[in-house]
Amino acid sequence: GQSLEQPSEVTAVEGAIVQINCTYQTSGFYGLSWYQQHDGGAPTFLSYNALDGLEETGRFSSFLSRSDSYGYLLLQELQMKDSASYFCAVSPGSGNTGKLIFGQGTTLQVKP
Amino acid sequence: DAGITQSPRHKVTETGTPVTLRCHQTENHRYMYWYRQDPGHGLRLIHYSYGVKDTDKGEVSDGYSVSRSKTEDFLLTLESATSSQTSVYFCAIRGLAGDNEQFFGPGTRLTVL
């Protein structure tokens, strides 16, 4: 089967750094993505890693290790607006159809 | 804004009735997806389309059918709604940047009584 695991909740203070881990098991793999979702809103894309290593986009970075079936999202200089749910998602399968299998999400609470 | 709309945005229906949700895009994207989101389950893929009249099943396709007769419209049908299909339904399109980015519509909240 296919599965992803990520922590259900994380709490951090404003200005801090937080790391959200994701481990996955899939048949076939095209990449690991991260999405952010605020309460009542639609998911929005944050990052995508197809190859091992670190991708940086402003305050957010994402890392992938294909050999370990593991990735993480790193959020720096946390702001109150970063309070949201964060989902990792893998693109599985033998054809690059772009379909995604999502983790159950990590709720990040940023405190003042 | 990727130009995705969903209709209706909210719907309450009764068990056993047929329901059709519509996803409309203005970007001429080839790939479109339907997900459902439930507490504790994240987003789960129902069906997806890779072109007009080309569709395939996702993780949770039982009880759902889809159709795509035009590039811009992807319809999700619940032939006979059940209470277990109460959920928030999101449509998404795949971006063109090659990074597997998906753009999501605003969602439809469906309640089956």
mmCIF file with all atom_site columns, C-alpha atoms in Angstrom:
data_model
loop_
_atom_site.group_PDB
_atom_site.id
_atom_site.type_symbol
_atom_site.label_atom_id
_atom_site.label_alt_id
_atom_site.label_comp_id
_atom_site.label_asym_id
_atom_site.label_entity_id
_atom_site.label_seq_id
_atom_site.pdbx_PDB_ins_code
_atom_site.Cartn_x
_atom_site.Cartn_y
_atom_site.Cartn_z
_atom_site.occupancy
_atom_site.B_iso_or_equiv
_atom_site.pdbx_formal_charge
_atom_site.auth_seq_id
_atom_site.auth_comp_id
_atom_site.auth_asym_id
_atom_site.auth_atom_id
_atom_site.pdbx_PDB_model_num
ATOM 1   C CA . GLY A 1 1   ? 0.000   0.000  0.000   1.00 0.00 ? 1   GLY A CA 1
ATOM 2   C CA . GLN A 1 2   ? 0.861   3.641  0.079   1.00 0.00 ? 2   GLN A CA 1
ATOM 3   C CA . SER A 1 3   ? 1.119   5.667  3.234   1.00 0.00 ? 3   SER A CA 1
ATOM 4   C CA . LEU A 1 4   ? 2.578   8.862  4.607   1.00 0.00 ? 4   LEU A CA 1
ATOM 5   C CA . GLU A 1 5   ? 3.200   9.733  8.217   1.00 0.00 ? 5   GLU A CA 1
ATOM 6   C CA . GLN A 1 6   ? 3.562   13.173 9.703   1.00 0.00 ? 6   GLN A CA 1
ATOM 7   C CA . PRO A 1 7   ? 2.989   14.506 13.225  1.00 0.00 ? 7   PRO A CA 1
ATOM 8   C CA . SER A 1 8   ? -0.568  15.566 13.933  1.00 0.00 ? 8   SER A CA 1
ATOM 9   C CA . GLU A 1 9   ? 0.279   18.752 15.830  1.00 0.00 ? 9   GLU A CA 1
ATOM 10  C CA . VAL A 1 10  ? 3.219   21.059 16.380  1.00 0.00 ? 10  VAL A CA 1
ATOM 11  C CA . THR A 1 11  ? 3.381   24.189 18.516  1.00 0.00 ? 11  THR A CA 1
ATOM 12  C CA . ALA A 1 12  ? 6.044   26.877 18.315  1.00 0.00 ? 12  ALA A CA 1
ATOM 13  C CA . VAL A 1 13  ? 6.521   30.517 19.232  1.00 0.00 ? 13  VAL A CA 1
ATOM 14  C CA . GLU A 1 14  ? 6.709   33.486 16.932  1.00 0.00 ? 14  GLU A CA 1
ATOM 15  C CA . GLY A 1 15  ? 10.185  33.986 15.496  1.00 0.00 ? 15  GLY A CA 1
ATOM 16  C CA . ALA A 1 16  ? 11.245  30.392 16.098  1.00 0.00 ? 16  ALA A CA 1
ATOM 17  C CA . ILE A 1 17  ? 12.122  27.629 13.636  1.00 0.00 ? 17  ILE A CA 1
ATOM 18  C CA . VAL A 1 18  ? 9.999   24.513 13.269  1.00 0.00 ? 18  VAL A CA 1
ATOM 19  C CA . GLN A 1 19  ? 10.529  21.315 11.288  1.00 0.00 ? 19  GLN A CA 1
ATOM 20  C CA . ILE A 1 20  ? 7.671   19.085 10.133  1.00 0.00 ? 20  ILE A CA 1
ATOM 21  C CA . ASN A 1 21  ? 8.758   15.578 9.187   1.00 0.00 ? 21  ASN A CA 1
ATOM 22  C CA . CYS A 1 22  ? 7.188   13.236 6.685   1.00 0.00 ? 22  CYS A CA 1
ATOM 23  C CA . THR A 1 23  ? 7.971   9.589  6.020   1.00 0.00 ? 23  THR A CA 1
ATOM 24  C CA . TYR A 1 24  ? 6.383   7.726  3.158   1.00 0.00 ? 24  TYR A CA 1
ATOM 25  C CA . GLN A 1 25  ? 5.889   4.306  1.617   1.00 0.00 ? 25  GLN A CA 1
ATOM 26  C CA . THR A 1 26  ? 4.798   4.250  -2.017  1.00 0.00 ? 26  THR A CA 1
ATOM 27  C CA . SER A 1 27  ? 5.038   2.100  -5.091  1.00 0.00 ? 27  SER A CA 1
ATOM 28  C CA . GLY A 1 28  ? 6.825   4.351  -7.510  1.00 0.00 ? 28  GLY A CA 1
ATOM 29  C CA . PHE A 1 29  ? 7.844   7.877  -6.656  1.00 0.00 ? 29  PHE A CA 1
ATOM 30  C CA . TYR A 1 30  ? 8.017   11.103 -8.615  1.00 0.00 ? 30  TYR A CA 1
ATOM 31  C CA . GLY A 1 31  ? 8.478   13.579 -5.824  1.00 0.00 ? 31  GLY A CA 1
ATOM 32  C CA . LEU A 1 32  ? 7.416   14.991 -2.466  1.00 0.00 ? 32  LEU A CA 1
ATOM 33  C CA . SER A 1 33  ? 5.291   18.112 -2.219  1.00 0.00 ? 33  SER A CA 1
ATOM 34  C CA . TRP A 1 34  ? 4.169   20.319 0.642   1.00 0.00 ? 34  TRP A CA 1
ATOM 35  C CA . TYR A 1 35  ? 0.892   22.213 0.906   1.00 0.00 ? 35  TYR A CA 1
ATOM 36  C CA . GLN A 1 36  ? -0.428  24.738 3.382   1.00 0.00 ? 36  GLN A CA 1
ATOM 37  C CA . GLN A 1 37  ? -4.084  25.040 4.322   1.00 0.00 ? 37  GLN A CA 1
ATOM 38  C CA . HIS A 1 38  ? -5.637  27.676 6.535   1.00 0.00 ? 38  HIS A CA 1
ATOM 39  C CA . ASP A 1 39  ? -8.908  26.933 8.295   1.00 0.00 ? 39  ASP A CA 1
ATOM 40  C CA . GLY A 1 40  ? -11.778 26.984 5.850   1.00 0.00 ? 40  GLY A CA 1
ATOM 41  C CA . GLY A 1 41  ? -9.514  27.532 2.882   1.00 0.00 ? 41  GLY A CA 1
ATOM 42  C CA . ALA A 1 42  ? -8.110  25.594 -0.044  1.00 0.00 ? 42  ALA A CA 1
ATOM 43  C CA . PRO A 1 43  ? -4.681  23.965 0.065   1.00 0.00 ? 43  PRO A CA 1
ATOM 44  C CA . THR A 1 44  ? -1.923  26.028 -1.501  1.00 0.00 ? 44  THR A CA 1
ATOM 45  C CA . PHE A 1 45  ? 1.354   24.733 -2.878  1.00 0.00 ? 45  PHE A CA 1
ATOM 46  C CA . LEU A 1 46  ? 4.557   25.441 -0.970  1.00 0.00 ? 46  LEU A CA 1
ATOM 47  C CA . SER A 1 47  ? 7.311   23.310 -2.455  1.00 0.00 ? 47  SER A CA 1
ATOM 48  C CA . TYR A 1 48  ? 8.293   20.230 -4.429  1.00 0.00 ? 48  TYR A CA 1
ATOM 49  C CA . ASN A 1 49  ? 11.343  17.984 -4.226  1.00 0.00 ? 49  ASN A CA 1
ATOM 50  C CA . ALA A 1 50  ? 12.019  15.447 -6.939  1.00 0.00 ? 50  ALA A CA 1
ATOM 51  C CA . LEU A 1 51  ? 15.679  14.911 -6.088  1.00 0.00 ? 51  LEU A CA 1
ATOM 52  C CA . ASP A 1 52  ? 17.576  14.569 -2.824  1.00 0.00 ? 52  ASP A CA 1
ATOM 53  C CA . GLY A 1 53  ? 18.540  17.753 -1.105  1.00 0.00 ? 53  GLY A CA 1
ATOM 54  C CA . LEU A 1 54  ? 17.251  21.037 0.146   1.00 0.00 ? 54  LEU A CA 1
ATOM 55  C CA . GLU A 1 55  ? 14.995  23.470 -1.718  1.00 0.00 ? 55  GLU A CA 1
ATOM 56  C CA . GLU A 1 56  ? 14.666  26.965 -0.292  1.00 0.00 ? 56  GLU A CA 1
ATOM 57  C CA . THR A 1 57  ? 11.882  29.436 -0.944  1.00 0.00 ? 57  THR A CA 1
ATOM 58  C CA . GLY A 1 58  ? 12.047  32.444 1.311   1.00 0.00 ? 58  GLY A CA 1
ATOM 59  C CA . ARG A 1 59  ? 11.337  31.473 4.916   1.00 0.00 ? 59  ARG A CA 1
ATOM 60  C CA . PHE A 1 60  ? 10.359  27.934 3.893   1.00 0.00 ? 60  PHE A CA 1
ATOM 61  C CA . SER A 1 61  ? 12.706  25.115 2.956   1.00 0.00 ? 61  SER A CA 1
ATOM 62  C CA . SER A 1 62  ? 11.968  21.516 2.058   1.00 0.00 ? 62  SER A CA 1
ATOM 63  C CA . PHE A 1 63  ? 14.287  18.533 2.172   1.00 0.00 ? 63  PHE A CA 1
ATOM 64  C CA . LEU A 1 64  ? 14.120  15.086 0.608   1.00 0.00 ? 64  LEU A CA 1
ATOM 65  C CA . SER A 1 65  ? 16.083  11.887 1.119   1.00 0.00 ? 65  SER A CA 1
ATOM 66  C CA . ARG A 1 66  ? 14.828  9.275  -1.340  1.00 0.00 ? 66  ARG A CA 1
ATOM 67  C CA . SER A 1 67  ? 16.983  6.520  0.155   1.00 0.00 ? 67  SER A CA 1
ATOM 68  C CA . ASP A 1 68  ? 15.357  7.100  3.548   1.00 0.00 ? 68  ASP A CA 1
ATOM 69  C CA . SER A 1 69  ? 11.845  7.754  2.152   1.00 0.00 ? 69  SER A CA 1
ATOM 70  C CA . TYR A 1 70  ? 11.872  10.873 4.270   1.00 0.00 ? 70  TYR A CA 1
ATOM 71  C CA . GLY A 1 71  ? 11.406  14.563 3.907   1.00 0.00 ? 71  GLY A CA 1
ATOM 72  C CA . TYR A 1 72  ? 10.756  17.626 5.984   1.00 0.00 ? 72  TYR A CA 1
ATOM 73  C CA . LEU A 1 73  ? 9.448   21.143 5.759   1.00 0.00 ? 73  LEU A CA 1
ATOM 74  C CA . LEU A 1 74  ? 11.394  23.790 7.641   1.00 0.00 ? 74  LEU A CA 1
ATOM 75  C CA . LEU A 1 75  ? 9.718   27.065 8.550   1.00 0.00 ? 75  LEU A CA 1
ATOM 76  C CA . GLN A 1 76  ? 11.950  29.863 9.800   1.00 0.00 ? 76  GLN A CA 1
ATOM 77  C CA . GLU A 1 77  ? 11.165  33.159 11.491  1.00 0.00 ? 77  GLU A CA 1
ATOM 78  C CA . LEU A 1 78  ? 7.698   31.929 12.323  1.00 0.00 ? 78  LEU A CA 1
ATOM 79  C CA . GLN A 1 79  ? 4.854   34.402 12.070  1.00 0.00 ? 79  GLN A CA 1
ATOM 80  C CA . MET A 1 80  ? 1.337   34.200 13.462  1.00 0.00 ? 80  MET A CA 1
ATOM 81  C CA . LYS A 1 81  ? -0.003  33.827 9.931   1.00 0.00 ? 81  LYS A CA 1
ATOM 82  C CA . ASP A 1 82  ? 1.920   30.552 9.590   1.00 0.00 ? 82  ASP A CA 1
ATOM 83  C CA . SER A 1 83  ? -0.632  28.926 11.892  1.00 0.00 ? 83  SER A CA 1
ATOM 84  C CA . ALA A 1 84  ? -2.233  26.441 9.530   1.00 0.00 ? 84  ALA A CA 1
ATOM 85  C CA . SER A 1 85  ? -2.257  22.791 8.528   1.00 0.00 ? 85  SER A CA 1
ATOM 86  C CA . TYR A 1 86  ? 0.652   21.469 6.507   1.00 0.00 ? 86  TYR A CA 1
ATOM 87  C CA . PHE A 1 87  ? 0.385   18.415 4.291   1.00 0.00 ? 87  PHE A CA 1
ATOM 88  C CA . CYS A 1 88  ? 3.083   16.370 2.665   1.00 0.00 ? 88  CYS A CA 1
ATOM 89  C CA . ALA A 1 89  ? 2.088   14.584 -0.528  1.00 0.00 ? 89  ALA A CA 1
ATOM 90  C CA . VAL A 1 90  ? 3.798   12.097 -2.793  1.00 0.00 ? 90  VAL A CA 1
ATOM 91  C CA . SER A 1 91  ? 3.400   11.532 -6.495  1.00 0.00 ? 91  SER A CA 1
ATOM 92  C CA . PRO A 1 92  ? 3.344   7.747  -6.800  1.00 0.00 ? 92  PRO A CA 1
ATOM 93  C CA . GLY A 1 93  ? 2.956   5.256  -9.580  1.00 0.00 ? 93  GLY A CA 1
ATOM 94  C CA . SER A 1 94  ? 4.607   4.297  -12.797 1.00 0.00 ? 94  SER A CA 1
ATOM 95  C CA . GLY A 1 95  ? 3.324   7.171  -14.888 1.00 0.00 ? 95  GLY A CA 1
ATOM 96  C CA . ASN A 1 96  ? 3.729   10.842 -14.091 1.00 0.00 ? 96  ASN A CA 1
ATOM 97  C CA . THR A 1 97  ? 0.034   11.669 -13.928 1.00 0.00 ? 97  THR A CA 1
ATOM 98  C CA . GLY A 1 98  ? 0.554   14.258 -11.234 1.00 0.00 ? 98  GLY A CA 1
ATOM 99  C CA . LYS A 1 99  ? -1.882  12.573 -8.882  1.00 0.00 ? 99  LYS A CA 1
ATOM 100 C CA . LEU A 1 100 ? -1.049  13.058 -5.230  1.00 0.00 ? 100 LEU A CA 1
ATOM 101 C CA . ILE A 1 101 ? -1.339  10.926 -2.120  1.00 0.00 ? 101 ILE A CA 1
ATOM 102 C CA . PHE A 1 102 ? -1.555  13.184 0.940   1.00 0.00 ? 102 PHE A CA 1
ATOM 103 C CA . GLY A 1 103 ? -0.527  12.712 4.523   1.00 0.00 ? 103 GLY A CA 1
ATOM 104 C CA . GLN A 1 104 ? -3.084  13.413 7.209   1.00 0.00 ? 104 GLN A CA 1
ATOM 105 C CA . GLY A 1 105 ? -1.655  16.828 7.905   1.00 0.00 ? 105 GLY A CA 1
ATOM 106 C CA . THR A 1 106 ? 0.184   18.608 10.704  1.00 0.00 ? 106 THR A CA 1
ATOM 107 C CA . THR A 1 107 ? -1.551  21.430 12.527  1.00 0.00 ? 107 THR A CA 1
ATOM 108 C CA . LEU A 1 108 ? 0.944   24.133 13.372  1.00 0.00 ? 108 LEU A CA 1
ATOM 109 C CA . GLN A 1 109 ? 0.032   26.562 16.108  1.00 0.00 ? 109 GLN A CA 1
ATOM 110 C CA . VAL A 1 110 ? 2.236   29.627 16.405  1.00 0.00 ? 110 VAL A CA 1
ATOM 111 C CA . LYS A 1 111 ? 2.046   31.382 19.760  1.00 0.00 ? 111 LYS A CA 1
ATOM 112 C CA . PRO A 1 112 ? 3.102   34.948 20.509  1.00 0.00 ? 112 PRO A CA 1
ATOM 113 C CA . ASP B 2 1   ? -5.190  32.688 -9.058  1.00 0.00 ? 1   ASP B CA 1
ATOM 114 C CA . ALA B 2 2   ? -5.431  29.688 -11.387 1.00 0.00 ? 2   ALA B CA 1
ATOM 115 C CA . GLY B 2 3   ? -9.011  30.420 -12.441 1.00 0.00 ? 3   GLY B CA 1
ATOM 116 C CA . ILE B 2 4   ? -10.748 27.454 -10.826 1.00 0.00 ? 4   ILE B CA 1
ATOM 117 C CA . THR B 2 5   ? -14.327 27.652 -9.639  1.00 0.00 ? 5   THR B CA 1
ATOM 118 C CA . GLN B 2 6   ? -16.518 25.039 -8.045  1.00 0.00 ? 6   GLN B CA 1
ATOM 119 C CA . SER B 2 7   ? -20.279 24.911 -7.883  1.00 0.00 ? 7   SER B CA 1
ATOM 120 C CA . PRO B 2 8   ? -22.228 24.710 -5.761  1.00 0.00 ? 8   PRO B CA 1
ATOM 121 C CA . ARG B 2 9   ? -20.155 25.906 -2.815  1.00 0.00 ? 9   ARG B CA 1
ATOM 122 C CA . HIS B 2 10  ? -22.532 24.404 -0.297  1.00 0.00 ? 10  HIS B CA 1
ATOM 123 C CA . LYS B 2 11  ? -25.158 21.699 -0.690  1.00 0.00 ? 11  LYS B CA 1
ATOM 124 C CA . VAL B 2 12  ? -27.412 19.775 1.642   1.00 0.00 ? 12  VAL B CA 1
ATOM 125 C CA . THR B 2 13  ? -29.124 16.731 0.221   1.00 0.00 ? 13  THR B CA 1
ATOM 126 C CA . GLU B 2 14  ? -30.844 13.572 1.328   1.00 0.00 ? 14  GLU B CA 1
ATOM 127 C CA . THR B 2 15  ? -29.607 9.999  1.250   1.00 0.00 ? 15  THR B CA 1
ATOM 128 C CA . GLY B 2 16  ? -30.333 8.299  -2.041  1.00 0.00 ? 16  GLY B CA 1
ATOM 129 C CA . THR B 2 17  ? -30.484 11.425 -4.192  1.00 0.00 ? 17  THR B CA 1
ATOM 130 C CA . PRO B 2 18  ? -28.078 12.036 -7.084  1.00 0.00 ? 18  PRO B CA 1
ATOM 131 C CA . VAL B 2 19  ? -25.662 14.932 -6.750  1.00 0.00 ? 19  VAL B CA 1
ATOM 132 C CA . THR B 2 20  ? -23.347 16.518 -9.306  1.00 0.00 ? 20  THR B CA 1
ATOM 133 C CA . LEU B 2 21  ? -20.522 18.851 -8.434  1.00 0.00 ? 21  LEU B CA 1
ATOM 134 C CA . ARG B 2 22  ? -18.921 20.984 -11.082 1.00 0.00 ? 22  ARG B CA 1
ATOM 135 C CA . CYS B 2 23  ? -15.351 22.152 -11.445 1.00 0.00 ? 23  CYS B CA 1
ATOM 136 C CA . HIS B 2 24  ? -14.581 24.790 -14.046 1.00 0.00 ? 24  HIS B CA 1
ATOM 137 C CA . GLN B 2 25  ? -11.163 26.057 -15.088 1.00 0.00 ? 25  GLN B CA 1
ATOM 138 C CA . THR B 2 26  ? -10.226 28.863 -17.423 1.00 0.00 ? 26  THR B CA 1
ATOM 139 C CA . GLU B 2 27  ? -6.567  27.912 -17.895 1.00 0.00 ? 27  GLU B CA 1
ATOM 140 C CA . ASN B 2 28  ? -6.879  25.087 -20.437 1.00 0.00 ? 28  ASN B CA 1
ATOM 141 C CA . HIS B 2 29  ? -4.979  22.666 -18.202 1.00 0.00 ? 29  HIS B CA 1
ATOM 142 C CA . ARG B 2 30  ? -4.913  19.022 -19.206 1.00 0.00 ? 30  ARG B CA 1
ATOM 143 C CA . TYR B 2 31  ? -4.939  17.373 -15.775 1.00 0.00 ? 31  TYR B CA 1
ATOM 144 C CA . MET B 2 32  ? -7.797  17.803 -13.302 1.00 0.00 ? 32  MET B CA 1
ATOM 145 C CA . TYR B 2 33  ? -8.449  16.066 -9.986  1.00 0.00 ? 33  TYR B CA 1
ATOM 146 C CA . TRP B 2 34  ? -11.232 15.559 -7.460  1.00 0.00 ? 34  TRP B CA 1
ATOM 147 C CA . TYR B 2 35  ? -10.368 15.131 -3.776  1.00 0.00 ? 35  TYR B CA 1
ATOM 148 C CA . ARG B 2 36  ? -12.421 14.786 -0.648  1.00 0.00 ? 36  ARG B CA 1
ATOM 149 C CA . GLN B 2 37  ? -11.257 16.026 2.729   1.00 0.00 ? 37  GLN B CA 1
ATOM 150 C CA . ASP B 2 38  ? -12.429 14.599 6.021   1.00 0.00 ? 38  ASP B CA 1
ATOM 151 C CA . PRO B 2 39  ? -11.121 15.161 9.550   1.00 0.00 ? 39  PRO B CA 1
ATOM 152 C CA . GLY B 2 40  ? -8.304  12.744 10.291  1.00 0.00 ? 40  GLY B CA 1
ATOM 153 C CA . HIS B 2 41  ? -7.901  11.691 6.648   1.00 0.00 ? 41  HIS B CA 1
ATOM 154 C CA . GLY B 2 42  ? -6.320  14.639 4.936   1.00 0.00 ? 42  GLY B CA 1
ATOM 155 C CA . LEU B 2 43  ? -7.123  14.874 1.234   1.00 0.00 ? 43  LEU B CA 1
ATOM 156 C CA . ARG B 2 44  ? -7.940  11.716 -0.674  1.00 0.00 ? 44  ARG B CA 1
ATOM 157 C CA . LEU B 2 45  ? -8.035  11.439 -4.443  1.00 0.00 ? 45  LEU B CA 1
ATOM 158 C CA . ILE B 2 46  ? -11.385 10.308 -5.859  1.00 0.00 ? 46  ILE B CA 1
ATOM 159 C CA . HIS B 2 47  ? -10.875 10.475 -9.627  1.00 0.00 ? 47  HIS B CA 1
ATOM 160 C CA . TYR B 2 48  ? -8.677  12.367 -12.021 1.00 0.00 ? 48  TYR B CA 1
ATOM 161 C CA . SER B 2 49  ? -8.649  13.270 -15.677 1.00 0.00 ? 49  SER B CA 1
ATOM 162 C CA . TYR B 2 50  ? -5.761  13.556 -18.106 1.00 0.00 ? 50  TYR B CA 1
ATOM 163 C CA . GLY B 2 51  ? -7.762  14.920 -21.001 1.00 0.00 ? 51  GLY B CA 1
ATOM 164 C CA . VAL B 2 52  ? -11.210 15.171 -22.539 1.00 0.00 ? 52  VAL B CA 1
ATOM 165 C CA . LYS B 2 53  ? -12.999 11.849 -22.003 1.00 0.00 ? 53  LYS B CA 1
ATOM 166 C CA . ASP B 2 54  ? -9.877  10.431 -20.305 1.00 0.00 ? 54  ASP B CA 1
ATOM 167 C CA . THR B 2 55  ? -10.383 9.662  -16.633 1.00 0.00 ? 55  THR B CA 1
ATOM 168 C CA . ASP B 2 56  ? -9.086  7.224  -14.059 1.00 0.00 ? 56  ASP B CA 1
ATOM 169 C CA . LYS B 2 57  ? -9.808  6.156  -10.510 1.00 0.00 ? 57  LYS B CA 1
ATOM 170 C CA . GLY B 2 58  ? -8.088  7.401  -7.384  1.00 0.00 ? 58  GLY B CA 1
ATOM 171 C CA . GLU B 2 59  ? -7.901  6.038  -3.853  1.00 0.00 ? 59  GLU B CA 1
ATOM 172 C CA . VAL B 2 60  ? -11.586 6.351  -2.931  1.00 0.00 ? 60  VAL B CA 1
ATOM 173 C CA . SER B 2 61  ? -13.580 6.088  -6.151  1.00 0.00 ? 61  SER B CA 1
ATOM 174 C CA . ASP B 2 62  ? -16.387 3.767  -5.001  1.00 0.00 ? 62  ASP B CA 1
ATOM 175 C CA . GLY B 2 63  ? -19.757 5.518  -5.184  1.00 0.00 ? 63  GLY B CA 1
ATOM 176 C CA . TYR B 2 64  ? -18.446 8.286  -7.467  1.00 0.00 ? 64  TYR B CA 1
ATOM 177 C CA . SER B 2 65  ? -18.299 8.784  -11.203 1.00 0.00 ? 65  SER B CA 1
ATOM 178 C CA . VAL B 2 66  ? -16.791 11.592 -13.266 1.00 0.00 ? 66  VAL B CA 1
ATOM 179 C CA . SER B 2 67  ? -17.096 13.028 -16.719 1.00 0.00 ? 67  SER B CA 1
ATOM 180 C CA . ARG B 2 68  ? -15.064 15.441 -18.781 1.00 0.00 ? 68  ARG B CA 1
ATOM 181 C CA . SER B 2 69  ? -16.641 16.378 -22.074 1.00 0.00 ? 69  SER B CA 1
ATOM 182 C CA . LYS B 2 70  ? -14.794 19.705 -22.358 1.00 0.00 ? 70  LYS B CA 1
ATOM 183 C CA . THR B 2 71  ? -11.312 20.701 -21.253 1.00 0.00 ? 71  THR B CA 1
ATOM 184 C CA . GLU B 2 72  ? -12.637 23.318 -18.887 1.00 0.00 ? 72  GLU B CA 1
ATOM 185 C CA . ASP B 2 73  ? -15.223 21.241 -17.010 1.00 0.00 ? 73  ASP B CA 1
ATOM 186 C CA . PHE B 2 74  ? -14.773 18.214 -14.764 1.00 0.00 ? 74  PHE B CA 1
ATOM 187 C CA . LEU B 2 75  ? -17.942 16.864 -13.162 1.00 0.00 ? 75  LEU B CA 1
ATOM 188 C CA . LEU B 2 76  ? -18.160 14.642 -10.097 1.00 0.00 ? 76  LEU B CA 1
ATOM 189 C CA . THR B 2 77  ? -21.378 12.660 -9.629  1.00 0.00 ? 77  THR B CA 1
ATOM 190 C CA . LEU B 2 78  ? -22.651 10.821 -6.621  1.00 0.00 ? 78  LEU B CA 1
ATOM 191 C CA . GLU B 2 79  ? -25.259 8.536  -8.191  1.00 0.00 ? 79  GLU B CA 1
ATOM 192 C CA . SER B 2 80  ? -27.010 7.844  -4.888  1.00 0.00 ? 80  SER B CA 1
ATOM 193 C CA . ALA B 2 81  ? -25.610 9.920  -2.056  1.00 0.00 ? 81  ALA B CA 1
ATOM 194 C CA . THR B 2 82  ? -24.905 8.326  1.318   1.00 0.00 ? 82  THR B CA 1
ATOM 195 C CA . SER B 2 83  ? -24.139 9.918  4.673   1.00 0.00 ? 83  SER B CA 1
ATOM 196 C CA . SER B 2 84  ? -20.545 8.662  4.410   1.00 0.00 ? 84  SER B CA 1
ATOM 197 C CA . GLN B 2 85  ? -20.112 11.004 1.452   1.00 0.00 ? 85  GLN B CA 1
ATOM 198 C CA . THR B 2 86  ? -20.642 14.044 3.641   1.00 0.00 ? 86  THR B CA 1
ATOM 199 C CA . SER B 2 87  ? -17.369 15.870 3.135   1.00 0.00 ? 87  SER B CA 1
ATOM 200 C CA . VAL B 2 88  ? -15.601 18.854 1.648   1.00 0.00 ? 88  VAL B CA 1
ATOM 201 C CA . TYR B 2 89  ? -14.788 18.276 -2.000  1.00 0.00 ? 89  TYR B CA 1
ATOM 202 C CA . PHE B 2 90  ? -11.886 20.017 -3.701  1.00 0.00 ? 90  PHE B CA 1
ATOM 203 C CA . CYS B 2 91  ? -11.132 20.172 -7.374  1.00 0.00 ? 91  CYS B CA 1
ATOM 204 C CA . ALA B 2 92  ? -7.579  20.823 -8.522  1.00 0.00 ? 92  ALA B CA 1
ATOM 205 C CA . ILE B 2 93  ? -5.646  21.366 -11.730 1.00 0.00 ? 93  ILE B CA 1
ATOM 206 C CA . ARG B 2 94  ? -2.034  20.550 -12.401 1.00 0.00 ? 94  ARG B CA 1
ATOM 207 C CA . GLY B 2 95  ? 0.274   23.413 -13.146 1.00 0.00 ? 95  GLY B CA 1
ATOM 208 C CA . LEU B 2 96  ? 2.548   23.587 -16.138 1.00 0.00 ? 96  LEU B CA 1
ATOM 209 C CA . ALA B 2 97  ? 5.822   24.182 -14.341 1.00 0.00 ? 97  ALA B CA 1
ATOM 210 C CA . GLY B 2 98  ? 6.760   20.498 -14.151 1.00 0.00 ? 98  GLY B CA 1
ATOM 211 C CA . ASP B 2 99  ? 6.997   20.572 -10.386 1.00 0.00 ? 99  ASP B CA 1
ATOM 212 C CA . ASN B 2 100 ? 3.716   18.733 -9.785  1.00 0.00 ? 100 ASN B CA 1
ATOM 213 C CA . GLU B 2 101 ? 2.139   21.855 -8.325  1.00 0.00 ? 101 GLU B CA 1
ATOM 214 C CA . GLN B 2 102 ? -1.612  21.638 -8.091  1.00 0.00 ? 102 GLN B CA 1
ATOM 215 C CA . PHE B 2 103 ? -3.955  24.585 -7.837  1.00 0.00 ? 103 PHE B CA 1
ATOM 216 C CA . PHE B 2 104 ? -7.073  23.967 -5.800  1.00 0.00 ? 104 PHE B CA 1
ATOM 217 C CA . GLY B 2 105 ? -10.553 25.362 -6.158  1.00 0.00 ? 105 GLY B CA 1
ATOM 218 C CA . PRO B 2 106 ? -12.377 26.871 -3.171  1.00 0.00 ? 106 PRO B CA 1
ATOM 219 C CA . GLY B 2 107 ? -14.152 23.622 -2.277  1.00 0.00 ? 107 GLY B CA 1
ATOM 220 C CA . THR B 2 108 ? -17.726 22.395 -1.990  1.00 0.00 ? 108 THR B CA 1
ATOM 221 C CA . ARG B 2 109 ? -19.156 21.499 1.390   1.00 0.00 ? 109 ARG B CA 1
ATOM 222 C CA . LEU B 2 110 ? -21.627 18.640 0.909   1.00 0.00 ? 110 LEU B CA 1
ATOM 223 C CA . THR B 2 111 ? -23.899 17.364 3.645   1.00 0.00 ? 111 THR B CA 1
ATOM 224 C CA . VAL B 2 112 ? -25.917 14.195 3.098   1.00 0.00 ? 112 VAL B CA 1
ATOM 225 C CA . LEU B 2 113 ? -28.701 13.757 5.629   1.00 0.00 ? 113 LEU B CA 1
#
